[in-house]
Every structure is written in C-alpha cells, then in structure tokens.
Coordinates of C-alpha atoms in Angstrom, one line a residue:
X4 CA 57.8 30.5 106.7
X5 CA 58.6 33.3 109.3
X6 CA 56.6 32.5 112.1
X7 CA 53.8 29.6 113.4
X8 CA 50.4 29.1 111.6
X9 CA 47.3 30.3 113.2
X10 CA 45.0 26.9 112.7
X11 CA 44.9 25.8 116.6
X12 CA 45.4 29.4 117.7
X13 CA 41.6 29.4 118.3
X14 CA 41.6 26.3 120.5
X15 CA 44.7 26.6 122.4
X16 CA 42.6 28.5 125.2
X17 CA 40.3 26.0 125.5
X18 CA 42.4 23.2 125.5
X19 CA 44.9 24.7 128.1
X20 CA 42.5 23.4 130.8
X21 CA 42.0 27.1 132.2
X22 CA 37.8 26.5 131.0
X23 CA 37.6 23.3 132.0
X24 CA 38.7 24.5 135.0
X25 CA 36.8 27.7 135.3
X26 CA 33.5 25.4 134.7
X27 CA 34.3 23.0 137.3
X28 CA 34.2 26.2 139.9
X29 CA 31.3 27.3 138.9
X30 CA 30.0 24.0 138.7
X31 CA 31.5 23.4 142.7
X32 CA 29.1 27.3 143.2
X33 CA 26.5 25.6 141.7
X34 CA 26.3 22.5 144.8
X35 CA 25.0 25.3 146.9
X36 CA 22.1 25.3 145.1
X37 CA 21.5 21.9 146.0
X38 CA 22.3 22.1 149.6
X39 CA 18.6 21.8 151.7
X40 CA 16.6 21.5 147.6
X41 CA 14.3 18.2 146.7
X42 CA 16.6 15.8 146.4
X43 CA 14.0 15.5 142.7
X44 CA 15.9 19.0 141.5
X45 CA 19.6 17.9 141.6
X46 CA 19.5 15.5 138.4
X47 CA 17.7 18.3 136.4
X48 CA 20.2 20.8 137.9
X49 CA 23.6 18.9 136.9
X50 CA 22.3 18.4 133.5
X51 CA 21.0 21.8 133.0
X52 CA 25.2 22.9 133.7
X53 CA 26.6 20.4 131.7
X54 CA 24.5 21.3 128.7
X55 CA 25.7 24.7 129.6
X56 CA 29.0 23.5 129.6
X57 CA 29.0 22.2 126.4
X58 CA 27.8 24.9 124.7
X59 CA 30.1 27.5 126.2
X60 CA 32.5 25.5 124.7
X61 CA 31.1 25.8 121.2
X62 CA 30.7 29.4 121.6
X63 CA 34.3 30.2 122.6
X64 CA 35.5 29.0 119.9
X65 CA 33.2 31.0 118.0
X66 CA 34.8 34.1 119.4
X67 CA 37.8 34.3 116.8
X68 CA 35.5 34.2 114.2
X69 CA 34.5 37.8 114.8
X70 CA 35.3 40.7 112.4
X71 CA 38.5 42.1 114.0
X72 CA 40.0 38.6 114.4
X73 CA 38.9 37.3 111.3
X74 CA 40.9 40.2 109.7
X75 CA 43.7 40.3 111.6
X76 CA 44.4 36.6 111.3
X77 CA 44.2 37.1 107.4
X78 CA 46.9 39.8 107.4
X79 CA 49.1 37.4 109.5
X80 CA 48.8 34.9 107.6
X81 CA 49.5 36.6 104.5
X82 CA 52.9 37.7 106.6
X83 CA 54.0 34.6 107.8
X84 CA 54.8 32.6 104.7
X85 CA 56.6 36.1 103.1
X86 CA 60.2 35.6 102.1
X87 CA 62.6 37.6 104.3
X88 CA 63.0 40.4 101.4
X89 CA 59.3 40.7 100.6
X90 CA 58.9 41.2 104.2
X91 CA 60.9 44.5 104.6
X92 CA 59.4 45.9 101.1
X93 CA 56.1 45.3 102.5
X94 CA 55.5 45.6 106.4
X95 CA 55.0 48.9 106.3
X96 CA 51.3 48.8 104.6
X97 CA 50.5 45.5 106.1
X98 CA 50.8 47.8 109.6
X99 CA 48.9 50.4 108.2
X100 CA 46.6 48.1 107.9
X101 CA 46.5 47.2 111.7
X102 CA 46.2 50.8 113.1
X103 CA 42.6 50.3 114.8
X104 CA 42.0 47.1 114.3
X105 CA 44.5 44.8 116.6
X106 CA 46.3 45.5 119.7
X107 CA 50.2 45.0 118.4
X108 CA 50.1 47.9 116.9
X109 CA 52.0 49.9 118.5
X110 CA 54.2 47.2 119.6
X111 CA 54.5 47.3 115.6
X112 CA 55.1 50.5 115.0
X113 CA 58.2 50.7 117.8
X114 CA 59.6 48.0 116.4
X115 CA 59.6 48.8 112.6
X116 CA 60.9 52.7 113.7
X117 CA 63.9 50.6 115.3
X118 CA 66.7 51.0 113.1
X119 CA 68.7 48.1 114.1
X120 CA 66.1 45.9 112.8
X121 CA 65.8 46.9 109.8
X122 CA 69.1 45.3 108.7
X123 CA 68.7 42.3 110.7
X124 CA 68.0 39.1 109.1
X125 CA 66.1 37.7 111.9
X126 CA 63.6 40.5 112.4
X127 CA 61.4 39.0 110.1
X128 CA 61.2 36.3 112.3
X129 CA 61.0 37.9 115.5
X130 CA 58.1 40.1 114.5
X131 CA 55.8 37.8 113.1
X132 CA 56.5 35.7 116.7
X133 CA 56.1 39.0 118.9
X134 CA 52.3 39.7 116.6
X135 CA 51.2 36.0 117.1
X136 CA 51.6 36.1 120.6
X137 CA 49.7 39.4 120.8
X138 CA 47.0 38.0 118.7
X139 CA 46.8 35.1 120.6
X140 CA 46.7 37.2 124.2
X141 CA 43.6 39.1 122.7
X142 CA 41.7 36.1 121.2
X143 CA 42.7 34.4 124.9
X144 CA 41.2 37.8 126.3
X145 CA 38.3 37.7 124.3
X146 CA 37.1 34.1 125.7
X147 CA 37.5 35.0 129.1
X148 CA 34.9 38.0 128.7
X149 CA 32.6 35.4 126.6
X150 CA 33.1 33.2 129.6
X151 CA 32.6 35.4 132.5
X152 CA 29.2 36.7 130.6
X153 CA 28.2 33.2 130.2
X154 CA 28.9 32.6 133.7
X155 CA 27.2 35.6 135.1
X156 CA 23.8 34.8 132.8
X157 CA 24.0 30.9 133.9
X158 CA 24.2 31.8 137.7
X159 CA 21.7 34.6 137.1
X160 CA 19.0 31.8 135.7
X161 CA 19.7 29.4 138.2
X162 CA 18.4 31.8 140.3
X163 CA 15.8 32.8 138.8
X164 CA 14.5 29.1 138.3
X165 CA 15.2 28.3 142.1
X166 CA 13.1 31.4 143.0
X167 CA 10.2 30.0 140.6
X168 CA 10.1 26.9 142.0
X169 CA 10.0 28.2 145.5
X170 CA 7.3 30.5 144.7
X171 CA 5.1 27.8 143.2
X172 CA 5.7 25.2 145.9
X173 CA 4.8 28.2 148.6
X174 CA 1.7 28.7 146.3
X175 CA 0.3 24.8 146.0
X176 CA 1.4 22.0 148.4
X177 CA -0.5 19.3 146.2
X178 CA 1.8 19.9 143.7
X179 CA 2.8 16.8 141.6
X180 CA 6.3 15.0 143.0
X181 CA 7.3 12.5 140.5
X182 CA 10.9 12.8 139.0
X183 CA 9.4 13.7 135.7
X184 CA 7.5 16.5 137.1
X185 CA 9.7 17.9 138.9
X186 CA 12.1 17.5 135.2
X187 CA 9.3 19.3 133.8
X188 CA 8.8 22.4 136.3
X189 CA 12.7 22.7 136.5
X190 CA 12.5 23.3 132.8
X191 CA 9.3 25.5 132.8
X192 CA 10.4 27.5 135.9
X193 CA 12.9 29.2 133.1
X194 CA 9.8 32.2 133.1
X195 CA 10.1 34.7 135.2
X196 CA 6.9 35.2 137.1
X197 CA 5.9 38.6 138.2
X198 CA 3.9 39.0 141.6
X199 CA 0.5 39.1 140.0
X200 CA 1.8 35.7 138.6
X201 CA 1.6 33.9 141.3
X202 CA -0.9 35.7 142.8
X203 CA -3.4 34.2 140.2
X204 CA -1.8 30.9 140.5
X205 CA -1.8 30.8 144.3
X206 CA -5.7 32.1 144.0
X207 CA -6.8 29.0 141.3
X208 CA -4.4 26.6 143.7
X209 CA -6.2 27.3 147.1
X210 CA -9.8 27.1 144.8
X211 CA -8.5 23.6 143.8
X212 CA -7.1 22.7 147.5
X213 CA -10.8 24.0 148.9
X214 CA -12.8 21.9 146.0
X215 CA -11.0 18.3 146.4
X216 CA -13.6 16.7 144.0
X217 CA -12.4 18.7 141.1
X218 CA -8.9 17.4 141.7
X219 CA -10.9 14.0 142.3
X220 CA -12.4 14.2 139.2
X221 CA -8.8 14.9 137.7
X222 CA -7.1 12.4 138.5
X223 CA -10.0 10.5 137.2
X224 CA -9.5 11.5 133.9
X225 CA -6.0 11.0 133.9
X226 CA -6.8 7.7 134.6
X227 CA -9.1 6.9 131.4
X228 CA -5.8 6.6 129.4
X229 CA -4.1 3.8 130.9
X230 CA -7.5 2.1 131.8
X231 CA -7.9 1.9 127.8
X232 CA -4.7 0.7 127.3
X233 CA -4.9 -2.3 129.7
X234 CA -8.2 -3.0 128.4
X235 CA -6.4 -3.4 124.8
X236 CA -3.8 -5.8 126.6
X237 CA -6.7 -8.0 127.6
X238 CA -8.7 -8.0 124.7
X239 CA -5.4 -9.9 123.1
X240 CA -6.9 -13.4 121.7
X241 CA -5.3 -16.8 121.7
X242 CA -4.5 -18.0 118.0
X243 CA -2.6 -20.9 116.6
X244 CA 1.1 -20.3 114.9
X245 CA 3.4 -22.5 113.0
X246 CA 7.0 -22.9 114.3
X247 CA 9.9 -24.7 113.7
X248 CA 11.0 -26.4 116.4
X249 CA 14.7 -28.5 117.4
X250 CA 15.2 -31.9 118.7
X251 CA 17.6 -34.0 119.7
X252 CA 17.7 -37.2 117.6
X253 CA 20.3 -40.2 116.8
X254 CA 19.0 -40.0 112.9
X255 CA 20.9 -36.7 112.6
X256 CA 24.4 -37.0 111.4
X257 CA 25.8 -33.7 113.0
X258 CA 28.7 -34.7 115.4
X259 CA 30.4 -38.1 115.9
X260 CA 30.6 -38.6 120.1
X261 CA 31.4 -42.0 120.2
X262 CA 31.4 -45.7 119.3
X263 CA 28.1 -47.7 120.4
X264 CA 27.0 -51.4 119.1
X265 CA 24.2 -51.2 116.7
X266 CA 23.5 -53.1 113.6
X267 CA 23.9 -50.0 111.1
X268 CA 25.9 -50.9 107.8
X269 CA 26.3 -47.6 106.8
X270 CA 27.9 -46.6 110.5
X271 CA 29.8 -49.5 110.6
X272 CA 33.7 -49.5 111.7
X273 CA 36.2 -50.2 108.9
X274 CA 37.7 -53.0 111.7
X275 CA 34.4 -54.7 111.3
X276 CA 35.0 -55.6 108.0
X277 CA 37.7 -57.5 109.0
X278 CA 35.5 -60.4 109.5
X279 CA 34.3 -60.6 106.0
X280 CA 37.9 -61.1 104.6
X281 CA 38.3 -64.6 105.8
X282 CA 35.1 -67.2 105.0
X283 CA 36.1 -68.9 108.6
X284 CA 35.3 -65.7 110.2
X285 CA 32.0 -64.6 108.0
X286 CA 29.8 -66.1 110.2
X287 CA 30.8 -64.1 113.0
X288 CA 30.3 -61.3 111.0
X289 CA 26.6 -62.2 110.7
X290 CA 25.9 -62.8 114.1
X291 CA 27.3 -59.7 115.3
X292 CA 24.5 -58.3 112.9
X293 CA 21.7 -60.3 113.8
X294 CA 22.3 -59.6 117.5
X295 CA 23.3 -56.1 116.7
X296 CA 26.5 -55.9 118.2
X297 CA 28.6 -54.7 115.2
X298 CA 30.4 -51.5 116.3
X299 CA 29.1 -48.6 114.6
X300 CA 30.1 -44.6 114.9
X301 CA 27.5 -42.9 117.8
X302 CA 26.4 -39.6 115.7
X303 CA 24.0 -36.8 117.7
X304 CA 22.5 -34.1 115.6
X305 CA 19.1 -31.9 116.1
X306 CA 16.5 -32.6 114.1
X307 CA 13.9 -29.8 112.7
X308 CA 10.4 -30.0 112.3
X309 CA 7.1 -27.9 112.2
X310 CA 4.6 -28.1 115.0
X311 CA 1.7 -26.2 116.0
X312 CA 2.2 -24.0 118.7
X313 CA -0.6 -22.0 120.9
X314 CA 0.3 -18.3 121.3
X315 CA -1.5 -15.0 122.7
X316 CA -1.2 -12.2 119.8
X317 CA -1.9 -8.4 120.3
X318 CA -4.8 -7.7 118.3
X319 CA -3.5 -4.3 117.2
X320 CA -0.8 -2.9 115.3
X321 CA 0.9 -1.7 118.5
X322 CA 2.2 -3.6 121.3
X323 CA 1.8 -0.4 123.5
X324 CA 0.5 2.8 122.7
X325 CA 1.5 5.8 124.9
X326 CA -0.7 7.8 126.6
X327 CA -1.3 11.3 124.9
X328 CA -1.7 14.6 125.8
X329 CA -4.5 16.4 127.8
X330 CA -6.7 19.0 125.2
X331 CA -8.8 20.6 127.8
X332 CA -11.6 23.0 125.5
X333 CA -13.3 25.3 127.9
X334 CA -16.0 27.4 127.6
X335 CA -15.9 31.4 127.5
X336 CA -19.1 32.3 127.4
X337 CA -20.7 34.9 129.9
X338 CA -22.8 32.8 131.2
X339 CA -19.8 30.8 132.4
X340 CA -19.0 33.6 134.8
X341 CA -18.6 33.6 138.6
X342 CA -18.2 29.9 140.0
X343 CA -18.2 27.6 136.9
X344 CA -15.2 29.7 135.2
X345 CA -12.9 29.3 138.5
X346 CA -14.2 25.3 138.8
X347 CA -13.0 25.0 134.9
X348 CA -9.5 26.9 135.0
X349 CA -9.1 25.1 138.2
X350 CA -9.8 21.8 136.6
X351 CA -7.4 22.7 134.0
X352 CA -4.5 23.8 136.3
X353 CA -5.4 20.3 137.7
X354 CA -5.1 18.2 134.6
X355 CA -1.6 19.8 133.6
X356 CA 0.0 18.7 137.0
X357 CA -0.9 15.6 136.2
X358 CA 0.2 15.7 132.8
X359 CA 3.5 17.0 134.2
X360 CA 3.4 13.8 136.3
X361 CA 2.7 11.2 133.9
X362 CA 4.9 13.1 131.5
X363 CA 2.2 14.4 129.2
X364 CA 1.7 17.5 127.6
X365 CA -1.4 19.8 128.5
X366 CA -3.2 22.0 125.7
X367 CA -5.9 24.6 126.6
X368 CA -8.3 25.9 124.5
X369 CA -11.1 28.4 125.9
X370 CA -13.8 29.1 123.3
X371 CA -16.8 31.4 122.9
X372 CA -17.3 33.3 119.5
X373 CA -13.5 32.1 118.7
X374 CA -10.6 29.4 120.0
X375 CA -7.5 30.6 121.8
X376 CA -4.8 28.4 122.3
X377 CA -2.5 27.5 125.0
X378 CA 0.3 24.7 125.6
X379 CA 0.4 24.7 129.4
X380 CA 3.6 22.2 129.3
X381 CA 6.1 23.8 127.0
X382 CA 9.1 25.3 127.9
X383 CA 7.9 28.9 128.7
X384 CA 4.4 27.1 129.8
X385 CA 4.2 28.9 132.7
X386 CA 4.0 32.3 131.3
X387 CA 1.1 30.2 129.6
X388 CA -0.4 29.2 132.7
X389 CA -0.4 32.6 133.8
X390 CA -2.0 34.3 131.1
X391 CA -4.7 31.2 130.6
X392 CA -5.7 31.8 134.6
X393 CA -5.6 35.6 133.6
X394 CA -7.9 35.3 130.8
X395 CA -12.0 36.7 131.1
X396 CA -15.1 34.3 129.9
X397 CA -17.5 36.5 127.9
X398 CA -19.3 36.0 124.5
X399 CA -21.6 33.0 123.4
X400 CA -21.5 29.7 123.7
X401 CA -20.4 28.1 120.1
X402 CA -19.2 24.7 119.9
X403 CA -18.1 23.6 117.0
X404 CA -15.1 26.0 115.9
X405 CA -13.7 24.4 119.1
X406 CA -14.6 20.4 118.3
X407 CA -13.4 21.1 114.6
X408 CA -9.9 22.5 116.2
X409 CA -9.9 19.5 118.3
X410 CA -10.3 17.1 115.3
X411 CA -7.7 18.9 113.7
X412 CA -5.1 18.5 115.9
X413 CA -5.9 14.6 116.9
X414 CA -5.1 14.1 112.6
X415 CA -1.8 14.3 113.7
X416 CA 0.8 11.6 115.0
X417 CA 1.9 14.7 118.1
X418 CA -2.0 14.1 119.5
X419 CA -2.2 10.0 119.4
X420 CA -4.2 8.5 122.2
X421 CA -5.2 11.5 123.5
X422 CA -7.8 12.5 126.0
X423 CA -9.9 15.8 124.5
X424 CA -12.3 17.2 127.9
X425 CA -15.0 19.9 127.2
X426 CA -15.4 22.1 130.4
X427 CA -18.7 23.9 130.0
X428 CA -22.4 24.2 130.7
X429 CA -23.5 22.8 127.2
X430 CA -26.5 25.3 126.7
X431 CA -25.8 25.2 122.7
X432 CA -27.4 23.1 119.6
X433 CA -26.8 19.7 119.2
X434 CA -23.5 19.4 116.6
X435 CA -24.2 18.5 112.5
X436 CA -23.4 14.9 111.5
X437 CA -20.0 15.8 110.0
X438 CA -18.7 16.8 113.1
X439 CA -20.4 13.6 115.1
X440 CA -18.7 11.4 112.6
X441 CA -15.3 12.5 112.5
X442 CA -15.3 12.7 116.5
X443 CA -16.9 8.7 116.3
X444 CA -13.6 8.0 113.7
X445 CA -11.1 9.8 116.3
X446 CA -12.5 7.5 119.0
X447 CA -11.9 4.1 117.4
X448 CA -8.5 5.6 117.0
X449 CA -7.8 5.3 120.8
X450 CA -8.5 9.0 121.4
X451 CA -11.3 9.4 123.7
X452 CA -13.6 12.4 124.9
X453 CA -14.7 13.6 127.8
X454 CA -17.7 16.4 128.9
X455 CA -17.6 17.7 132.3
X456 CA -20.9 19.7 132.5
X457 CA -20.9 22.8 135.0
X458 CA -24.8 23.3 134.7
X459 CA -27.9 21.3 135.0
X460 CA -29.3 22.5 131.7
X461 CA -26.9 20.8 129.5
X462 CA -28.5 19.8 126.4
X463 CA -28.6 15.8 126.3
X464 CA -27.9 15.6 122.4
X465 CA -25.1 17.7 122.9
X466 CA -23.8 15.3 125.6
X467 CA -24.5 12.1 123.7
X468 CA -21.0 12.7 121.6
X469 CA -19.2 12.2 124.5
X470 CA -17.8 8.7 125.7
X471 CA -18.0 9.8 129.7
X472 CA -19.6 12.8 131.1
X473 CA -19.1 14.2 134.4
X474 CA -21.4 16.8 135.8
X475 CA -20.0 19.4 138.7
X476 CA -23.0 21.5 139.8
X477 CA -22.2 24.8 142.2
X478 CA -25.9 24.4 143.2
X479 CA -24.9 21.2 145.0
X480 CA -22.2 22.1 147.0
X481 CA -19.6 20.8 144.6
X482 CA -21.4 17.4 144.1
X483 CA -19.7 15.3 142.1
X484 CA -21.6 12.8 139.3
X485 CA -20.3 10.9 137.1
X486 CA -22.9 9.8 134.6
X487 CA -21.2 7.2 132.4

C-alpha cells in the first residue's frame, strides 16, 4: 500500500483533545453566566452545555462526510493501495480529477512537473503521504469552522435565554420558584420575545398581582389534583391475605449444630449402640431411653406454614397516579369582553405557573363559534403565551365543540388525571345527554372538571356538569365564591 488509510482520519481531530479542550473554555465563559443568577438556573445551565457538547461532537464528525471530502477521500483511497507502476501510468488523471475540488492540488501538480520524481521509486510513497496530510489539514480546518459556528450560536442563545428570563422576572415577581419551574422556564425562555411580548405579559401579570383572589382561586385548583389522590390513598380497605410464613423449629432436619440428650432413635449416636452389643450393658441402654438421656444429633431447620395475615390493599389498579395536565377552555364570546376576558387569560397565565411548578403541562383552549388551541408549557410555550394573551374574544358563546375537544383529548394516556376548567359566563343551552355522559365516564376516570363562572347569569343546568364551580363576579369587587 503506498501511503496510510483514511478510516480514523475523520476522528483524529476530535480525539487530539484540541475540542475537548475548546469546549471546556467555552464551558469556563459560560460560569459568567452564573455569576449573581438564581442559584435554580445553574443545573439547567450546565446541562443545557453538556448536551451541547455532546452533540457538537456528533456533528464534527459529520463534517467529512460532505461532498468534497467524500470525493476526495474516494480518489485517495483508490491511490493508496496502487502498485508503484500503476501509479506513474495513472496519477496524472487521478490529479485531474482534483483541480477544484481539494486543496493539494497544486502541491500536486508541482510535484508531478518535478522531473526527479518521476524516476524515483519512492515518490509514490511520498505523494500519497504529502496528499493525506493535506486532506487531513482541510478536514481538521473544516471542524474548527463547524466549531467556532457552533460556539458563536450556543453563546448567542445563552444570551438570549438569560435576557428572557430577566425580562419575565422584571415583568412578574410572583413567579413560581421551584427547581422544576425554573427547569421549565430555562427551557421555554429559548423564544425570543419581542417588546410587545412582554408588554402583554407584564400587563396580564400586574392584572393577576392587583386581583390576588384569582391567583387564590388558582392555586385552589391546582390543589383539587392531589386532594383526589390522597383521598384514593385513604379509601384503601383492610382485607385478609394468605402467606407463607418461616419458623424456627427442632422438627426440621436442615443443619446439624450439636449433640443434645433426647430420647430420639432415629437421631441417635452410633456410640450409643454400643450398649446394645453386650446383654450386661442393655439395661443401661434402656434407661438412658426411658430418662431420655441417649445422645442424639441437635438438628435446626425452618419450618413453613400458611397463616392468615391482615393487610391494607390499594383499591385501584395504581398505587399512585400522577397528577395531569391543566386544560383551561375559555370563552370568546363578545360578551366576554372588557373585565371577564382579562380575569380569564389572567387565570390562565395563573394556572400554567403552577403547572410549571408542579411540573405539569398547561393547554389553552378559547372557544366561541370554533376551538383554538394552545400548549402554554412546551418548548417554544412562550411564543404561545404571548399570542394566547394577544388573542381578541368575539363571536357566540357555543359550548360543546369545546367540551367534545376536551373529551377527546382526556381518551388519551398524555391527559390522565387531568383537571379540564371552563372560564366563562355560561349564558348557553344546557349540553345533550351524549356529551353529559361521556364527561360523567371521564370523571370516574380520575379526571375532574371545573366551571369558574364570570357572570351571575350562568345557566344552572349548564353548571350542574361540573364537579366544583367557582363564580368571580366583577360586579362584586372581585368576590370570590366557591359554590361546591
């Protein structure tokens, strides 16, 4: 062969320590970050880098897969396992070949127009060592660009998420501080919010701050789904189970741990038989039996046997179940304008920093002639948040496309144990039986359903599918009434 193969060529640059190294600097950069943050933000930080980490080292060795390389490294190859006389019939088209494409070309092309080594045995040699080295300087080149880019992109979302998170902590001071929130918001803080961003965050933040019964009422709900598990846990009955149990006992032969006197033929020493050989001594052999003093092997053993034994059982399938998501359906309608539409989003805004504290996800869905959908908790959630807050209520008030996406969505194993709240002022016609039905089915499925009314005029039927109800009336002041 006249020069080295190209299979580690790839990963020499990343094994030479050089992006190990390159990534523990810019990791070192990335401590300033850190210096004055929430001490909450540093775990989500480091990981965020060393999953960056990894896969910059994935893609670098990606980079000699592109077209040039990919090319270039077949011609090699091709080259290297010539014999010396192939080598100077064919070089000449194999160079042709590289004009354009790799960077040893001219290197090449002044060393082929050399006439000394044309006639010299080891130029074969020497030129397929001088074109590796190239290749490998340019695939080495290549990586460092990749790397830099990757660099430059990682320090300009770092950035970016720090000045998020600022922005939103400026905007509400009530925010949730639980590690998993602040997981959460490290991850959502990946959108870049524009001014009028969090200029309608801020505004719905402050409305929230001013309103302290909405955030009340809340946390109230956020409660409902651990309440119902506990009240699972104690509804747990006492029943009776069969086990098999151990116990010591001299009956079972397991081990031999000594020599005891007992009166136990089939224990019995073989010195004890002794007595039995000689009539003179027989009678000694008897009384040693009648008074039980025969020597006999000491065996211990455990003994197994069923007994009834008193337990507490689960009466459900699960041990635990774990609290769902938040699916928040609001209403649209005009007549939800002015007050009740800032009390709702508000609400809503609410209910997804708790879900971001109880590690939970948060859907929205507003609804007047149709449903739109948003998932508040995602990755890019608060791009969601931002358009949900931007949104206008207008239309009628329709309830059912709403309640039937609902039902949809708690059919699946993503929505278990979730809690479904209806924000609106329930001025609309009691539901048909279907729906009632399937919402009483999704019920005794741990799910459970809230109404928060935001009028006075409510119709009762409508309420009545509910399992709690809250009513918030502007009229009031704000008053607060929960009704069951």
């Amino acid at each position: 062969m006249l020069g080295l193969d190209i299979a580690d060529m790839t990963t020499s640059f990343i094994d030479s320590g050089l992006t190990d190294l390159t990534i523990e600097e810019l990791i070192d950069s990335a401590q300033y970050f850190l210096i004055g943050q929430d001490p909450r933000i540093q775990t989500p930080l480091k990981k965020h880098v060393a999953r960056w980490k990894e896969y910059v080292r994935f893609r670098l060795t990606k980079v000699s897969e592109a077209d040039r390389f990919k090319k270039e490294m077949a011609l090699y190859q091709k080259v290297v396992y010539w014999a010396e006389s192939d080598f100077f019939v064919n070089i000449e088209s194999i160079v042709d070949h590289l004009e354009g494409l790799s960077g040893f070309y001219n290197e090449a092309r002044r060393l082929l127009d050399d006439e000394n080594n044309i006639h010299n045995p080891m130029f074969p040699h020497y030129f397929c060592d001088q074109w590796y080295q190239s290749l490998e300087s340019d695939i080495r080149q290549a990586q460092e660009r990749e790397l830099e880019e990757h660099k430059r992109v990682l320090l300009s979302d770092l950035y970016q998420r720090m000045e998020t998170l600022h922005d939103l902590e400026e905007c509400d001071e009530d925010a949730p501080t639980t590690p998993d929130a602040a997981r959460r918001m490290w991850n959502m803080a990946s959108t870049k919010l524009s001014k009028t961003d969090i200029s309608v965050i801020k505004t719905h933040a402050q409305f929230l701050k001013k309103h302290h019964s909405l955030r009340e009422l809340a946390e109230q709900l956020g409660r409902k789904a651990s309440e119902s598990n506990e009240n699972n846990a104690q509804s747990n009955e006492y029943v009776d189970d069969i086990q098999i149990i151990e116990e010591k006992a001299s009956e079972a032969t397991d081990d031999i741990v000594g020599v005891h006197q007992k009166d136990d033929i089939n224990r019995l020493l073989p010195n004890e038989l002794l007595f039995l050989s000689h009539p003179e001594l027989e009678v000694v052999f008897y009384k040693h039996l009648i008074d039980q003093e025969l020597l006999n092997y000491e065996l211990h053993g455990k003994k197994r046997k069923l007994k009834h034994i008193t337990t507490r059982k689960k009466t459900s399938d699960n041990d635990e179940v774990k609290e769902g998501p938040f699916i928040v359906c609001i209403d649209a309608s005009g007549s939800m304008q002015g007050f009740p539409e800032q009390a709702a989003k508000a609400l809503a805004y609410a209910l997804m920093q708790i879900a971001l504290a109880g590690n939970r996800d948060c859907y929205v869905m507003i609804f007047s002639t149709q449903v739109i959908k948003y998932e508040l908790t995602k990755q890019d959630g608060l791009r969601e948040v931002s358009d949900f807050l931007s949104s206008t209520f207008h239309g009628g008030t329709d309830l059912e496309p709403v309640l039937r996406a609902s039902v949809e969505l708690l059919d699946s194993e993503k929505y278990k144990n979730a809690d479904v709240v209806v924000l609106s002022d329930f001025m609309a016609p009691k539901q048909n039986s279907e729906i009632a039905s399937q919402i009483e089915n999704l019920k005794a499925e741990k799910n459970r359903f809230h109404a928060v009314s935001l009028s006075s005029y409510g119709n009762p039927q409508l309420l009545d599918l509910f399992d709690f109800y809250w009513s918030y009336h502007p009229s009031l002041l704000g008053r607060l009434a929960k009704h069951r």
